[in-house]
Amino acid sequence: MSDCIFCKIAAGEIPSNKVYEDDKILCFHDLDPKAPVHVLIIPKKHIASMDDVAAEDLELMGYIMTKVKDIAAELGLDNGYRLVNNCGEDGLQTVKHIHFHLLGKRKMTWPPG
């Protein structure tokens, strides 16, 4: 999608502080971190939100979930972490490209918001 900031980041049109990249996903540091470690994991395929995940995205979504532990290990999150997806206006999704926040290196609180 030509006007999506995360698509532009995935395409290399906008620079990011990359943690991990392959042909399916990109992980980069959040510009407004909420924890000592705060990265975003995005698919390179544009999917607007969890509400837009289709049956054809099953493999991609599963792939993302299996890579989380590897990215967490690479970032030294051996004492635990939080994985968050915001969906829609009430869920405070600000970028309409599905993404997951991986946060760690501090004790998380509950409830989150």
PDB file of C-alpha atoms in Angstrom:
ATOM      1  CA  MET A   1       0.000   0.000   0.000  1.00  0.00           C
ATOM      2  CA  SER A   2       1.656   3.186  -1.191  1.00  0.00           C
ATOM      3  CA  ASP A   3       0.648   5.501   1.679  1.00  0.00           C
ATOM      4  CA  CYS A   4       1.343   3.060   4.546  1.00  0.00           C
ATOM      5  CA  ILE A   5       4.333   4.079   6.669  1.00  0.00           C
ATOM      6  CA  PHE A   6       5.074   0.469   7.675  1.00  0.00           C
ATOM      7  CA  CYS A   7       4.990  -0.652   4.028  1.00  0.00           C
ATOM      8  CA  LYS A   8       7.488   2.111   3.271  1.00  0.00           C
ATOM      9  CA  ILE A   9       9.701   0.978   6.160  1.00  0.00           C
ATOM     10  CA  ALA A  10       9.486  -2.654   4.974  1.00  0.00           C
ATOM     11  CA  ALA A  11      10.408  -1.562   1.438  1.00  0.00           C
ATOM     12  CA  GLY A  12      13.438   0.376   2.741  1.00  0.00           C
ATOM     13  CA  GLU A  13      12.005   3.736   1.647  1.00  0.00           C
ATOM     14  CA  ILE A  14      12.043   4.973   5.250  1.00  0.00           C
ATOM     15  CA  PRO A  15      14.992   4.018   7.476  1.00  0.00           C
ATOM     16  CA  SER A  16      14.509   2.028  10.665  1.00  0.00           C
ATOM     17  CA  ASN A  17      16.686   0.601  13.403  1.00  0.00           C
ATOM     18  CA  LYS A  18      16.321  -3.043  12.349  1.00  0.00           C
ATOM     19  CA  VAL A  19      16.571  -5.960  14.734  1.00  0.00           C
ATOM     20  CA  TYR A  20      15.571  -8.750  12.343  1.00  0.00           C
ATOM     21  CA  GLU A  21      14.545  -9.042   8.714  1.00  0.00           C
ATOM     22  CA  ASP A  22      13.796 -11.824   6.277  1.00  0.00           C
ATOM     23  CA  ASP A  23      11.628 -12.153   3.179  1.00  0.00           C
ATOM     24  CA  LYS A  24       8.378 -12.257   5.232  1.00  0.00           C
ATOM     25  CA  ILE A  25       8.792  -9.988   8.250  1.00  0.00           C
ATOM     26  CA  LEU A  26      10.665  -7.031   9.645  1.00  0.00           C
ATOM     27  CA  CYS A  27      11.392  -6.189  13.273  1.00  0.00           C
ATOM     28  CA  PHE A  28      12.622  -2.739  14.264  1.00  0.00           C
ATOM     29  CA  HIS A  29      12.897  -0.509  17.326  1.00  0.00           C
ATOM     30  CA  ASP A  30       9.848   1.602  18.186  1.00  0.00           C
ATOM     31  CA  LEU A  31      10.480   5.352  17.942  1.00  0.00           C
ATOM     32  CA  ASP A  32       8.487   5.972  21.157  1.00  0.00           C
ATOM     33  CA  PRO A  33       9.533   3.086  23.439  1.00  0.00           C
ATOM     34  CA  LYS A  34       7.380   2.164  26.431  1.00  0.00           C
ATOM     35  CA  ALA A  35       9.954  -0.222  27.915  1.00  0.00           C
ATOM     36  CA  PRO A  36      13.745  -0.554  27.839  1.00  0.00           C
ATOM     37  CA  VAL A  37      13.246  -2.959  24.921  1.00  0.00           C
ATOM     38  CA  HIS A  38      10.345  -2.072  22.613  1.00  0.00           C
ATOM     39  CA  VAL A  39      10.356  -3.353  19.055  1.00  0.00           C
ATOM     40  CA  LEU A  40       7.694  -3.738  16.398  1.00  0.00           C
ATOM     41  CA  ILE A  41       7.250  -6.905  14.376  1.00  0.00           C
ATOM     42  CA  ILE A  42       5.464  -6.424  11.062  1.00  0.00           C
ATOM     43  CA  PRO A  43       4.694  -8.621   8.077  1.00  0.00           C
ATOM     44  CA  LYS A  44       6.001  -7.244   4.806  1.00  0.00           C
ATOM     45  CA  LYS A  45       2.600  -8.028   3.305  1.00  0.00           C
ATOM     46  CA  HIS A  46       0.121  -5.251   4.005  1.00  0.00           C
ATOM     47  CA  ILE A  47      -2.671  -6.438   6.284  1.00  0.00           C
ATOM     48  CA  ALA A  48      -4.523  -3.526   7.887  1.00  0.00           C
ATOM     49  CA  SER A  49      -5.395  -5.138  11.240  1.00  0.00           C
ATOM     50  CA  MET A  50      -6.285  -8.380  13.007  1.00  0.00           C
ATOM     51  CA  ASP A  51      -9.788  -7.878  11.625  1.00  0.00           C
ATOM     52  CA  ASP A  52      -8.349  -8.173   8.112  1.00  0.00           C
ATOM     53  CA  VAL A  53      -6.406 -11.405   8.584  1.00  0.00           C
ATOM     54  CA  ALA A  54      -7.728 -13.935   6.059  1.00  0.00           C
ATOM     55  CA  ALA A  55      -7.425 -17.700   5.779  1.00  0.00           C
ATOM     56  CA  GLU A  56      -4.694 -17.151   3.168  1.00  0.00           C
ATOM     57  CA  ASP A  57      -2.634 -15.388   5.902  1.00  0.00           C
ATOM     58  CA  LEU A  58      -2.586 -18.406   8.222  1.00  0.00           C
ATOM     59  CA  GLU A  59       0.962 -19.442   7.324  1.00  0.00           C
ATOM     60  CA  LEU A  60       2.305 -15.884   7.593  1.00  0.00           C
ATOM     61  CA  MET A  61       0.660 -15.271  10.970  1.00  0.00           C
ATOM     62  CA  GLY A  62       1.940 -18.584  12.291  1.00  0.00           C
ATOM     63  CA  TYR A  63       5.391 -17.729  11.015  1.00  0.00           C
ATOM     64  CA  ILE A  64       5.356 -14.420  12.892  1.00  0.00           C
ATOM     65  CA  MET A  65       4.350 -16.163  16.116  1.00  0.00           C
ATOM     66  CA  THR A  66       7.166 -18.713  15.788  1.00  0.00           C
ATOM     67  CA  LYS A  67       9.750 -15.949  15.225  1.00  0.00           C
ATOM     68  CA  VAL A  68       8.777 -13.999  18.376  1.00  0.00           C
ATOM     69  CA  LYS A  69      10.773 -16.283  20.680  1.00  0.00           C
ATOM     70  CA  ASP A  70      13.852 -16.018  18.450  1.00  0.00           C
ATOM     71  CA  ILE A  71      13.662 -12.220  18.347  1.00  0.00           C
ATOM     72  CA  ALA A  72      13.087 -12.102  22.124  1.00  0.00           C
ATOM     73  CA  ALA A  73      16.152 -14.293  22.668  1.00  0.00           C
ATOM     74  CA  GLU A  74      18.235 -12.086  20.356  1.00  0.00           C
ATOM     75  CA  LEU A  75      17.196  -9.071  22.456  1.00  0.00           C
ATOM     76  CA  GLY A  76      18.091 -10.813  25.737  1.00  0.00           C
ATOM     77  CA  LEU A  77      14.520 -11.054  27.006  1.00  0.00           C
ATOM     78  CA  ASP A  78      15.271 -14.247  28.913  1.00  0.00           C
ATOM     79  CA  ASN A  79      13.243 -13.171  31.966  1.00  0.00           C
ATOM     80  CA  GLY A  80      10.025 -12.683  29.992  1.00  0.00           C
ATOM     81  CA  TYR A  81       8.355 -10.190  27.717  1.00  0.00           C
ATOM     82  CA  ARG A  82       4.987  -8.893  26.580  1.00  0.00           C
ATOM     83  CA  LEU A  83       3.609  -9.224  23.041  1.00  0.00           C
ATOM     84  CA  VAL A  84       0.808  -6.755  22.183  1.00  0.00           C
ATOM     85  CA  ASN A  85      -1.413  -6.184  19.170  1.00  0.00           C
ATOM     86  CA  ASN A  86      -3.705  -3.166  19.067  1.00  0.00           C
ATOM     87  CA  CYS A  87      -6.739  -3.483  16.801  1.00  0.00           C
ATOM     88  CA  GLY A  88      -9.060  -0.680  15.762  1.00  0.00           C
ATOM     89  CA  GLU A  89      -9.806   2.711  17.233  1.00  0.00           C
ATOM     90  CA  ASP A  90     -10.756   1.534  20.738  1.00  0.00           C
ATOM     91  CA  GLY A  91      -7.713  -0.746  20.747  1.00  0.00           C
ATOM     92  CA  LEU A  92      -5.556   2.322  20.010  1.00  0.00           C
ATOM     93  CA  GLN A  93      -4.203   1.039  16.703  1.00  0.00           C
ATOM     94  CA  THR A  94      -2.484   4.105  15.253  1.00  0.00           C
ATOM     95  CA  VAL A  95      -0.918   2.573  12.130  1.00  0.00           C
ATOM     96  CA  LYS A  96      -3.270   0.613   9.894  1.00  0.00           C
ATOM     97  CA  HIS A  97      -0.762  -2.172   9.188  1.00  0.00           C
ATOM     98  CA  ILE A  98      -0.894  -5.151  11.511  1.00  0.00           C
ATOM     99  CA  HIS A  99       2.010  -5.109  13.925  1.00  0.00           C
ATOM    100  CA  PHE A 100       3.045  -6.587  17.226  1.00  0.00           C
ATOM    101  CA  HIS A 101       4.802  -4.715  20.025  1.00  0.00           C
ATOM    102  CA  LEU A 102       7.443  -6.810  21.784  1.00  0.00           C
ATOM    103  CA  LEU A 103       8.318  -5.212  25.126  1.00  0.00           C
ATOM    104  CA  GLY A 104      10.724  -6.293  27.822  1.00  0.00           C
ATOM    105  CA  LYS A 105      13.597  -5.661  30.222  1.00  0.00           C
ATOM    106  CA  ARG A 106      11.253  -4.404  32.930  1.00  0.00           C
ATOM    107  CA  LYS A 107       8.468  -5.794  35.083  1.00  0.00           C
ATOM    108  CA  MET A 108       5.161  -5.357  33.238  1.00  0.00           C
ATOM    109  CA  THR A 109       2.100  -4.160  35.139  1.00  0.00           C
ATOM    110  CA  TRP A 110      -1.529  -5.304  34.935  1.00  0.00           C
ATOM    111  CA  PRO A 111      -4.016  -4.170  33.922  1.00  0.00           C
ATOM    112  CA  PRO A 112      -2.199  -2.527  31.018  1.00  0.00           C
ATOM    113  CA  GLY A 113      -4.679   0.270  30.284  1.00  0.00           C
TER     114      GLY A 113
END
